[in-house]
Amino acid sequence: MFVTAGLVTVALVGWLILRQSAGDALPAPERRGQQADSGTPSRKSITESDVRRFCSTCHVFAEPSLMPKIVWPAVVDRMYRFVGAQLPELARSGAMPDRRAVEAWFVRLAPEELPPPAIKPEGPPSRVRFARHDFGGKSSVHGVSQTTFIRRSSQLPDVLVADLRAGNISVFQVTGPTPGRQVLANISAPARVEPVDLDRDGHGDFVVANLGRFEPSNERIGQVVWLRYVPETAVYEPIILAQDLGRVADIRAADMDGDGDVDLVVAVFGWTEAGELLYFENRTADFSRPEFRRRKLDRRTGAMRLQLADLNGDGLTDIIALFSQAYEDVVAFLNEGDGNFS
């Protein structure tokens, strides 16, 4: 069995999911809602109050000083298209300020460039010292989404690494007589890897949240993948448990209903569409072929990080989900004990 011994986050998965440069193209307006200056009714004259009210509809207002002038036009354009996709009633209402006027307001007040951040000491130097050891090749395409200490049998901990951009999951043996790297599987964009013995054979497996693609997309290219350990060959066999999902950003495994088997909670980020929070209830009869009943807990896009904990002390595992995009919420789903959550 694998036992998770620790977790070190070396890349912000949310940044990888949301990242889009100023020059990146967005979906065509006819598919994602019209912009204010391309057919949608809008008000041409605006005040600062108009801008602040409209631009805090979905999130805390972003002050112009947060970004330089050159960035704001693309940001405003992207937000208008997002409103067209997620809030079509508002886009058609005529209450939206004119996009070009909003853009001009932010550009006028924004700085030419941002000053370098001030680096302040966070306290006295630590008496704990670390020695740096590089392992694995360096590459500009790497985008590590997760590192986790795992323990195999009675050996010292190894480091499990999921690499979104390189598209692989590896284990690095960093101690012992023969340090080295073992590639466990090639997955198109692994965002999260969870150790679990899904088939109850006494060997450690993994379940993987496969984003499907590093770049933002509304395509249903996400997957939930089971890496089943095959003891005869000492390799991991990828088995797709669910596909045709939006981009899957996180997965957690636990016995959620107290029946002794492992259930799954899956955060489907998507992008402006195709997002949701899913609960996979384990209904397996033959554990060499796991079966799940899928339930949708939340229909919103932007689910990107999960934690499991008993929040109310009733002995049942609850779900804590972080939603980004337009929502910026941390939501608790309380386990009612029968496969339902409130």
mmCIF file of C-alpha atoms in Angstrom:
data_model
loop_
_atom_site.group_PDB
_atom_site.id
_atom_site.type_symbol
_atom_site.label_atom_id
_atom_site.label_comp_id
_atom_site.label_asym_id
_atom_site.label_seq_id
_atom_site.Cartn_x
_atom_site.Cartn_y
_atom_site.Cartn_z
ATOM 1 C CA MET A 1 0.000 0.000 0.000
ATOM 2 C CA PHE A 2 1.083 3.568 -0.638
ATOM 3 C CA VAL A 3 0.834 5.948 2.281
ATOM 4 C CA THR A 4 0.867 9.688 1.689
ATOM 5 C CA ALA A 5 3.570 11.092 3.929
ATOM 6 C CA GLY A 6 3.397 14.741 2.945
ATOM 7 C CA LEU A 7 2.584 17.220 0.236
ATOM 8 C CA VAL A 8 4.615 20.028 -1.245
ATOM 9 C CA THR A 9 2.990 22.212 -3.875
ATOM 10 C CA VAL A 10 5.570 23.446 -6.364
ATOM 11 C CA ALA A 11 3.205 24.930 -8.940
ATOM 12 C CA LEU A 12 -0.089 26.727 -8.699
ATOM 13 C CA VAL A 13 -2.548 24.531 -10.561
ATOM 14 C CA GLY A 14 -5.080 27.326 -10.545
ATOM 15 C CA TRP A 15 -2.637 29.542 -12.441
ATOM 16 C CA LEU A 16 -2.055 26.776 -14.947
ATOM 17 C CA ILE A 17 -5.786 26.313 -15.428
ATOM 18 C CA LEU A 18 -6.656 29.990 -15.731
ATOM 19 C CA ARG A 19 -3.527 31.192 -17.541
ATOM 20 C CA GLN A 20 -4.151 33.000 -20.770
ATOM 21 C CA SER A 21 -1.921 35.622 -22.317
ATOM 22 C CA ALA A 22 -3.200 38.908 -23.661
ATOM 23 C CA GLY A 23 -2.913 37.630 -27.216
ATOM 24 C CA ASP A 24 -4.762 34.345 -26.727
ATOM 25 C CA ALA A 25 -7.939 33.967 -28.731
ATOM 26 C CA LEU A 26 -11.236 33.353 -26.979
ATOM 27 C CA PRO A 27 -14.193 31.415 -28.349
ATOM 28 C CA ALA A 28 -16.189 33.254 -30.976
ATOM 29 C CA PRO A 29 -18.782 35.663 -29.513
ATOM 30 C CA GLU A 30 -21.673 33.907 -31.222
ATOM 31 C CA ARG A 31 -20.894 30.813 -29.155
ATOM 32 C CA ARG A 32 -20.014 32.501 -25.871
ATOM 33 C CA GLY A 33 -22.297 35.523 -25.754
ATOM 34 C CA GLN A 34 -21.952 38.880 -27.470
ATOM 35 C CA GLN A 35 -19.647 41.669 -26.404
ATOM 36 C CA ALA A 36 -21.073 45.034 -25.442
ATOM 37 C CA ASP A 37 -19.806 46.716 -28.608
ATOM 38 C CA SER A 38 -20.782 43.942 -31.014
ATOM 39 C CA GLY A 39 -24.545 43.774 -30.765
ATOM 40 C CA THR A 40 -25.322 43.649 -27.039
ATOM 41 C CA PRO A 41 -27.238 46.683 -25.735
ATOM 42 C CA SER A 42 -25.038 48.840 -23.508
ATOM 43 C CA ARG A 43 -24.819 52.292 -21.989
ATOM 44 C CA LYS A 44 -22.185 54.482 -23.664
ATOM 45 C CA SER A 45 -21.711 57.040 -20.880
ATOM 46 C CA ILE A 46 -20.304 55.713 -17.620
ATOM 47 C CA THR A 47 -19.209 56.922 -14.217
ATOM 48 C CA GLU A 48 -16.757 55.435 -11.752
ATOM 49 C CA SER A 49 -19.729 54.093 -9.799
ATOM 50 C CA ASP A 50 -20.949 52.300 -12.933
ATOM 51 C CA VAL A 51 -17.576 50.636 -13.416
ATOM 52 C CA ARG A 52 -17.200 49.625 -9.788
ATOM 53 C CA ARG A 53 -20.722 48.232 -9.582
ATOM 54 C CA PHE A 54 -20.524 46.254 -12.819
ATOM 55 C CA CYS A 55 -16.969 44.976 -12.307
ATOM 56 C CA SER A 56 -17.796 43.622 -8.854
ATOM 57 C CA THR A 57 -20.811 41.612 -10.048
ATOM 58 C CA CYS A 58 -18.878 38.340 -9.912
ATOM 59 C CA HIS A 59 -15.848 39.071 -7.734
ATOM 60 C CA VAL A 60 -14.188 41.684 -5.556
ATOM 61 C CA PHE A 61 -13.450 44.822 -7.565
ATOM 62 C CA ALA A 62 -9.976 44.839 -9.126
ATOM 63 C CA GLU A 63 -8.354 48.249 -8.775
ATOM 64 C CA PRO A 64 -6.678 49.677 -11.915
ATOM 65 C CA SER A 65 -3.360 49.742 -10.053
ATOM 66 C CA LEU A 66 -3.238 45.935 -9.996
ATOM 67 C CA MET A 67 -2.078 45.692 -13.622
ATOM 68 C CA PRO A 68 -0.212 47.921 -16.094
ATOM 69 C CA LYS A 69 -1.988 49.792 -18.884
ATOM 70 C CA ILE A 70 -0.968 47.346 -21.601
ATOM 71 C CA VAL A 71 -2.748 44.435 -19.899
ATOM 72 C CA TRP A 72 -6.160 45.975 -19.180
ATOM 73 C CA PRO A 73 -7.694 45.907 -22.713
ATOM 74 C CA ALA A 74 -7.352 42.122 -22.970
ATOM 75 C CA VAL A 75 -8.588 41.631 -19.394
ATOM 76 C CA VAL A 76 -11.711 43.750 -19.920
ATOM 77 C CA ASP A 77 -12.431 42.013 -23.225
ATOM 78 C CA ARG A 78 -12.113 38.601 -21.591
ATOM 79 C CA MET A 79 -14.417 39.552 -18.713
ATOM 80 C CA TYR A 80 -17.113 40.848 -21.076
ATOM 81 C CA ARG A 81 -17.047 37.599 -22.993
ATOM 82 C CA PHE A 82 -17.217 35.667 -19.739
ATOM 83 C CA VAL A 83 -20.308 37.636 -18.691
ATOM 84 C CA GLY A 84 -21.851 36.866 -22.070
ATOM 85 C CA ALA A 85 -21.334 33.147 -21.474
ATOM 86 C CA GLN A 86 -22.177 32.903 -17.764
ATOM 87 C CA LEU A 87 -24.710 35.736 -17.293
ATOM 88 C CA PRO A 88 -26.566 36.010 -20.621
ATOM 89 C CA GLU A 89 -29.552 37.772 -19.035
ATOM 90 C CA LEU A 90 -27.295 40.593 -17.866
ATOM 91 C CA ALA A 91 -25.594 40.739 -21.265
ATOM 92 C CA ARG A 92 -28.975 41.199 -22.988
ATOM 93 C CA SER A 93 -30.457 43.591 -20.444
ATOM 94 C CA GLY A 94 -28.847 46.796 -21.669
ATOM 95 C CA ALA A 95 -27.501 47.454 -18.162
ATOM 96 C CA MET A 96 -23.890 46.681 -19.046
ATOM 97 C CA PRO A 97 -21.587 49.702 -19.432
ATOM 98 C CA ASP A 98 -19.971 50.068 -22.829
ATOM 99 C CA ARG A 99 -16.914 47.834 -23.045
ATOM 100 C CA ARG A 100 -14.690 50.431 -24.691
ATOM 101 C CA ALA A 101 -15.609 53.017 -22.059
ATOM 102 C CA VAL A 102 -14.794 50.571 -19.245
ATOM 103 C CA GLU A 103 -11.520 49.683 -20.924
ATOM 104 C CA ALA A 104 -10.596 53.352 -21.273
ATOM 105 C CA TRP A 105 -11.371 53.974 -17.589
ATOM 106 C CA PHE A 106 -9.013 51.217 -16.424
ATOM 107 C CA VAL A 107 -6.263 52.162 -18.887
ATOM 108 C CA ARG A 108 -6.416 55.833 -17.869
ATOM 109 C CA LEU A 109 -5.931 55.059 -14.164
ATOM 110 C CA ALA A 110 -3.508 52.131 -14.462
ATOM 111 C CA PRO A 111 0.266 52.588 -14.101
ATOM 112 C CA GLU A 112 2.563 52.271 -17.099
ATOM 113 C CA GLU A 113 4.262 49.359 -15.369
ATOM 114 C CA LEU A 114 4.203 47.735 -11.957
ATOM 115 C CA PRO A 115 6.970 48.484 -9.471
ATOM 116 C CA PRO A 116 9.088 45.534 -8.345
ATOM 117 C CA PRO A 117 7.676 43.894 -5.225
ATOM 118 C CA ALA A 118 9.239 44.857 -1.938
ATOM 119 C CA ILE A 119 10.980 41.913 -0.309
ATOM 120 C CA LYS A 120 10.629 42.009 3.440
ATOM 121 C CA PRO A 121 12.281 39.607 5.885
ATOM 122 C CA GLU A 122 9.725 37.286 7.466
ATOM 123 C CA GLY A 123 11.604 36.775 10.705
ATOM 124 C CA PRO A 124 14.957 35.580 11.976
ATOM 125 C CA PRO A 125 16.857 33.069 9.822
ATOM 126 C CA SER A 126 15.880 29.468 10.407
ATOM 127 C CA ARG A 127 18.334 27.232 12.205
ATOM 128 C CA VAL A 128 17.202 24.352 9.983
ATOM 129 C CA ARG A 129 19.459 23.965 6.967
ATOM 130 C CA PHE A 130 18.728 22.161 3.712
ATOM 131 C CA ALA A 131 21.034 20.821 1.022
ATOM 132 C CA ARG A 132 19.720 21.155 -2.527
ATOM 133 C CA HIS A 133 19.866 18.120 -4.811
ATOM 134 C CA ASP A 134 18.585 18.331 -8.383
ATOM 135 C CA PHE A 135 16.991 15.260 -9.905
ATOM 136 C CA GLY A 136 15.401 14.845 -13.295
ATOM 137 C CA GLY A 137 16.220 16.790 -16.424
ATOM 138 C CA LYS A 138 15.478 20.484 -16.689
ATOM 139 C CA SER A 139 13.102 21.539 -19.444
ATOM 140 C CA SER A 140 11.150 24.641 -20.392
ATOM 141 C CA VAL A 141 8.027 22.537 -21.005
ATOM 142 C CA HIS A 142 7.748 21.199 -17.479
ATOM 143 C CA GLY A 143 4.748 22.349 -15.469
ATOM 144 C CA VAL A 144 4.707 20.406 -12.202
ATOM 145 C CA SER A 145 1.220 20.353 -10.687
ATOM 146 C CA GLN A 146 1.850 18.150 -7.650
ATOM 147 C CA THR A 147 4.601 16.600 -5.576
ATOM 148 C CA THR A 148 3.789 14.115 -2.832
ATOM 149 C CA PHE A 149 5.900 11.959 -0.567
ATOM 150 C CA ILE A 150 4.843 8.316 -0.804
ATOM 151 C CA ARG A 151 6.115 5.235 0.986
ATOM 152 C CA ARG A 152 6.339 1.915 -0.796
ATOM 153 C CA SER A 153 6.485 -1.165 1.448
ATOM 154 C CA SER A 154 9.002 -0.459 4.217
ATOM 155 C CA GLN A 155 11.288 1.659 2.082
ATOM 156 C CA LEU A 156 12.155 5.278 2.723
ATOM 157 C CA PRO A 157 9.780 7.846 1.179
ATOM 158 C CA ASP A 158 9.938 8.536 -2.538
ATOM 159 C CA VAL A 159 8.612 11.623 -4.323
ATOM 160 C CA LEU A 160 5.601 11.326 -6.623
ATOM 161 C CA VAL A 161 5.561 14.057 -9.292
ATOM 162 C CA ALA A 162 2.720 14.939 -11.677
ATOM 163 C CA ASP A 163 3.758 17.077 -14.638
ATOM 164 C CA LEU A 164 0.918 18.814 -16.477
ATOM 165 C CA ARG A 165 2.827 20.009 -19.498
ATOM 166 C CA ALA A 166 5.175 17.078 -19.987
ATOM 167 C CA GLY A 167 2.172 14.757 -19.566
ATOM 168 C CA ASN A 168 3.570 12.173 -17.192
ATOM 169 C CA ILE A 169 3.518 10.885 -13.618
ATOM 170 C CA SER A 170 6.832 9.826 -12.112
ATOM 171 C CA VAL A 171 8.321 8.557 -8.879
ATOM 172 C CA PHE A 172 11.745 9.839 -7.873
ATOM 173 C CA GLN A 173 13.754 7.737 -5.454
ATOM 174 C CA VAL A 174 15.826 10.379 -3.701
ATOM 175 C CA THR A 175 17.373 8.204 -0.997
ATOM 176 C CA GLY A 176 19.017 4.827 -0.920
ATOM 177 C CA PRO A 177 21.842 3.316 -2.951
ATOM 178 C CA THR A 178 20.319 3.875 -6.425
ATOM 179 C CA PRO A 179 18.481 7.219 -6.683
ATOM 180 C CA GLY A 180 16.577 7.599 -9.929
ATOM 181 C CA ARG A 181 13.303 8.235 -11.716
ATOM 182 C CA GLN A 182 10.550 5.818 -12.736
ATOM 183 C CA VAL A 183 7.806 7.012 -15.096
ATOM 184 C CA LEU A 184 4.573 5.405 -13.895
ATOM 185 C CA ALA A 185 2.300 6.546 -16.721
ATOM 186 C CA ASN A 186 1.892 9.013 -19.548
ATOM 187 C CA ILE A 187 -1.319 11.023 -19.079
ATOM 188 C CA SER A 188 -2.102 14.032 -21.276
ATOM 189 C CA ALA A 189 -2.336 16.596 -18.429
ATOM 190 C CA PRO A 190 -2.338 15.118 -14.898
ATOM 191 C CA ALA A 191 -3.471 17.795 -12.443
ATOM 192 C CA ARG A 192 -3.819 15.658 -9.309
ATOM 193 C CA VAL A 193 -2.812 12.113 -8.326
ATOM 194 C CA GLU A 194 -4.365 10.331 -5.342
ATOM 195 C CA PRO A 195 -2.919 7.115 -3.845
ATOM 196 C CA VAL A 196 -5.563 4.410 -3.298
ATOM 197 C CA ASP A 197 -5.949 0.619 -3.450
ATOM 198 C CA LEU A 198 -9.050 0.663 -5.620
ATOM 199 C CA ASP A 199 -9.229 -3.064 -6.385
ATOM 200 C CA ARG A 200 -8.365 -4.205 -2.839
ATOM 201 C CA ASP A 201 -5.529 -6.457 -3.971
ATOM 202 C CA GLY A 202 -3.077 -5.136 -1.387
ATOM 203 C CA HIS A 203 -1.044 -3.190 -3.954
ATOM 204 C CA GLY A 204 -1.034 0.581 -4.177
ATOM 205 C CA ASP A 205 -2.842 2.134 -7.136
ATOM 206 C CA PHE A 206 -3.545 5.743 -8.067
ATOM 207 C CA VAL A 207 -6.515 7.692 -9.371
ATOM 208 C CA VAL A 208 -5.728 10.689 -11.560
ATOM 209 C CA ALA A 209 -7.548 13.928 -12.341
ATOM 210 C CA ASN A 210 -6.677 14.456 -16.002
ATOM 211 C CA LEU A 211 -7.123 18.057 -17.102
ATOM 212 C CA GLY A 212 -6.873 16.924 -20.718
ATOM 213 C CA ARG A 213 -5.145 20.092 -21.873
ATOM 214 C CA PHE A 214 -2.879 22.661 -20.265
ATOM 215 C CA GLU A 215 -4.485 25.633 -22.049
ATOM 216 C CA PRO A 216 -8.006 26.954 -21.272
ATOM 217 C CA SER A 217 -10.717 25.092 -23.189
ATOM 218 C CA ASN A 218 -14.427 24.285 -23.022
ATOM 219 C CA GLU A 219 -13.878 20.958 -24.761
ATOM 220 C CA ARG A 220 -14.920 17.850 -22.867
ATOM 221 C CA ILE A 221 -11.432 16.399 -22.744
ATOM 222 C CA GLY A 222 -11.153 15.705 -19.005
ATOM 223 C CA GLN A 223 -10.902 12.212 -17.558
ATOM 224 C CA VAL A 224 -10.761 10.258 -14.325
ATOM 225 C CA VAL A 225 -8.059 7.612 -14.759
ATOM 226 C CA TRP A 226 -7.239 4.624 -12.568
ATOM 227 C CA LEU A 227 -3.575 3.573 -12.586
ATOM 228 C CA ARG A 228 -3.938 -0.071 -11.610
ATOM 229 C CA TYR A 229 -0.771 -1.742 -10.376
ATOM 230 C CA VAL A 230 -0.114 -5.070 -12.108
ATOM 231 C CA PRO A 231 2.162 -7.088 -9.792
ATOM 232 C CA GLU A 232 3.109 -9.637 -12.453
ATOM 233 C CA THR A 233 4.780 -6.956 -14.581
ATOM 234 C CA ALA A 234 5.334 -4.256 -11.916
ATOM 235 C CA VAL A 235 3.737 -1.630 -14.180
ATOM 236 C CA TYR A 236 0.719 0.649 -13.865
ATOM 237 C CA GLU A 237 -2.122 0.037 -16.309
ATOM 238 C CA PRO A 238 -4.178 3.170 -17.160
ATOM 239 C CA ILE A 239 -7.926 2.447 -17.012
ATOM 240 C CA ILE A 240 -10.417 5.227 -17.775
ATOM 241 C CA LEU A 241 -13.142 5.432 -15.125
ATOM 242 C CA ALA A 242 -14.869 8.500 -16.603
ATOM 243 C CA GLN A 243 -14.360 10.602 -19.721
ATOM 244 C CA ASP A 244 -16.095 13.270 -21.825
ATOM 245 C CA LEU A 245 -15.846 15.605 -18.844
ATOM 246 C CA GLY A 246 -14.712 19.197 -18.744
ATOM 247 C CA ARG A 247 -11.130 19.680 -17.635
ATOM 248 C CA VAL A 248 -10.717 17.760 -14.357
ATOM 249 C CA ALA A 249 -8.597 19.669 -11.831
ATOM 250 C CA ASP A 250 -8.746 17.600 -8.632
ATOM 251 C CA ILE A 251 -9.781 14.234 -7.225
ATOM 252 C CA ARG A 252 -10.015 12.808 -3.698
ATOM 253 C CA ALA A 253 -10.677 9.259 -2.517
ATOM 254 C CA ALA A 254 -12.361 8.185 0.731
ATOM 255 C CA ASP A 255 -15.129 5.962 2.068
ATOM 256 C CA MET A 256 -17.789 8.663 2.012
ATOM 257 C CA ASP A 257 -20.808 6.481 2.848
ATOM 258 C CA GLY A 258 -19.287 4.129 5.428
ATOM 259 C CA ASP A 259 -19.785 0.917 3.456
ATOM 260 C CA GLY A 260 -16.106 -0.058 3.429
ATOM 261 C CA ASP A 261 -15.178 0.768 -0.165
ATOM 262 C CA VAL A 262 -13.526 3.832 -1.693
ATOM 263 C CA ASP A 263 -15.657 6.571 -3.248
ATOM 264 C CA LEU A 264 -14.358 9.484 -5.322
ATOM 265 C CA VAL A 265 -14.981 13.231 -5.314
ATOM 266 C CA VAL A 266 -14.075 14.959 -8.580
ATOM 267 C CA ALA A 267 -13.620 18.684 -9.272
ATOM 268 C CA VAL A 268 -14.317 19.465 -12.938
ATOM 269 C CA PHE A 269 -12.998 22.951 -13.614
ATOM 270 C CA GLY A 270 -13.979 23.210 -17.290
ATOM 271 C CA TRP A 271 -13.503 26.858 -18.271
ATOM 272 C CA THR A 272 -16.439 29.164 -19.047
ATOM 273 C CA GLU A 273 -18.529 26.013 -19.555
ATOM 274 C CA ALA A 274 -18.409 22.275 -18.793
ATOM 275 C CA GLY A 275 -17.557 22.605 -15.090
ATOM 276 C CA GLU A 276 -19.146 20.723 -12.185
ATOM 277 C CA LEU A 277 -18.500 18.995 -8.868
ATOM 278 C CA LEU A 278 -19.123 15.241 -8.989
ATOM 279 C CA TYR A 279 -19.472 12.452 -6.437
ATOM 280 C CA PHE A 280 -18.658 8.924 -7.614
ATOM 281 C CA GLU A 281 -20.337 6.437 -5.281
ATOM 282 C CA ASN A 282 -18.615 3.054 -5.389
ATOM 283 C CA ARG A 283 -21.149 0.364 -6.357
ATOM 284 C CA THR A 284 -18.611 -2.350 -7.185
ATOM 285 C CA ALA A 285 -19.449 -6.047 -6.999
ATOM 286 C CA ASP A 286 -16.249 -7.327 -8.656
ATOM 287 C CA PHE A 287 -13.349 -5.195 -7.399
ATOM 288 C CA SER A 288 -11.207 -6.055 -10.393
ATOM 289 C CA ARG A 289 -13.745 -3.979 -12.346
ATOM 290 C CA PRO A 290 -14.804 -0.984 -10.206
ATOM 291 C CA GLU A 291 -18.204 0.557 -10.920
ATOM 292 C CA PHE A 292 -19.434 3.947 -9.766
ATOM 293 C CA ARG A 293 -22.721 5.805 -9.699
ATOM 294 C CA ARG A 294 -22.122 9.431 -10.624
ATOM 295 C CA ARG A 295 -23.945 12.292 -8.890
ATOM 296 C CA LYS A 296 -23.662 15.999 -9.612
ATOM 297 C CA LEU A 297 -23.230 18.062 -6.447
ATOM 298 C CA ASP A 298 -22.745 21.459 -8.090
ATOM 299 C CA ARG A 299 -23.243 22.659 -11.666
ATOM 300 C CA ARG A 300 -20.875 25.623 -11.573
ATOM 301 C CA THR A 301 -17.621 25.951 -13.470
ATOM 302 C CA GLY A 302 -14.349 26.661 -11.720
ATOM 303 C CA ALA A 303 -14.102 23.785 -9.194
ATOM 304 C CA MET A 304 -10.346 23.561 -8.734
ATOM 305 C CA ARG A 305 -9.348 22.232 -5.307
ATOM 306 C CA LEU A 306 -10.848 19.757 -2.823
ATOM 307 C CA GLN A 307 -10.280 18.790 0.790
ATOM 308 C CA LEU A 308 -12.085 16.111 2.791
ATOM 309 C CA ALA A 309 -12.743 16.447 6.531
ATOM 310 C CA ASP A 310 -15.394 15.793 9.170
ATOM 311 C CA LEU A 311 -16.471 19.398 9.669
ATOM 312 C CA ASN A 312 -19.348 18.909 12.100
ATOM 313 C CA GLY A 313 -18.058 15.991 14.168
ATOM 314 C CA ASP A 314 -20.752 13.507 13.134
ATOM 315 C CA GLY A 315 -18.259 10.847 12.020
ATOM 316 C CA LEU A 316 -18.972 11.384 8.309
ATOM 317 C CA THR A 317 -16.509 12.788 5.790
ATOM 318 C CA ASP A 318 -17.574 16.136 4.339
ATOM 319 C CA ILE A 319 -16.347 17.932 1.214
ATOM 320 C CA ILE A 320 -14.704 21.349 1.027
ATOM 321 C CA ALA A 321 -14.513 22.735 -2.515
ATOM 322 C CA LEU A 322 -12.822 25.848 -3.873
ATOM 323 C CA PHE A 323 -14.582 27.479 -6.837
ATOM 324 C CA SER A 324 -12.803 30.176 -8.829
ATOM 325 C CA GLN A 325 -13.884 31.813 -12.105
ATOM 326 C CA ALA A 326 -16.872 34.091 -11.387
ATOM 327 C CA TYR A 327 -17.646 32.627 -7.976
ATOM 328 C CA GLU A 328 -14.546 32.814 -5.755
ATOM 329 C CA ASP A 329 -16.203 30.611 -3.125
ATOM 330 C CA VAL A 330 -15.078 28.035 -0.609
ATOM 331 C CA VAL A 331 -18.102 25.763 -0.154
ATOM 332 C CA ALA A 332 -18.751 22.996 2.374
ATOM 333 C CA PHE A 333 -20.905 20.032 1.328
ATOM 334 C CA LEU A 334 -22.053 18.271 4.488
ATOM 335 C CA ASN A 335 -22.380 14.500 4.274
ATOM 336 C CA GLU A 336 -25.847 13.248 5.232
ATOM 337 C CA GLY A 337 -24.694 9.629 5.375
ATOM 338 C CA ASP A 338 -26.812 8.228 2.544
ATOM 339 C CA GLY A 339 -24.768 9.415 -0.406
ATOM 340 C CA ASN A 340 -26.397 12.841 -0.308
ATOM 341 C CA PHE A 341 -24.820 16.151 0.650
ATOM 342 C CA SER A 342 -26.274 19.444 1.812
#
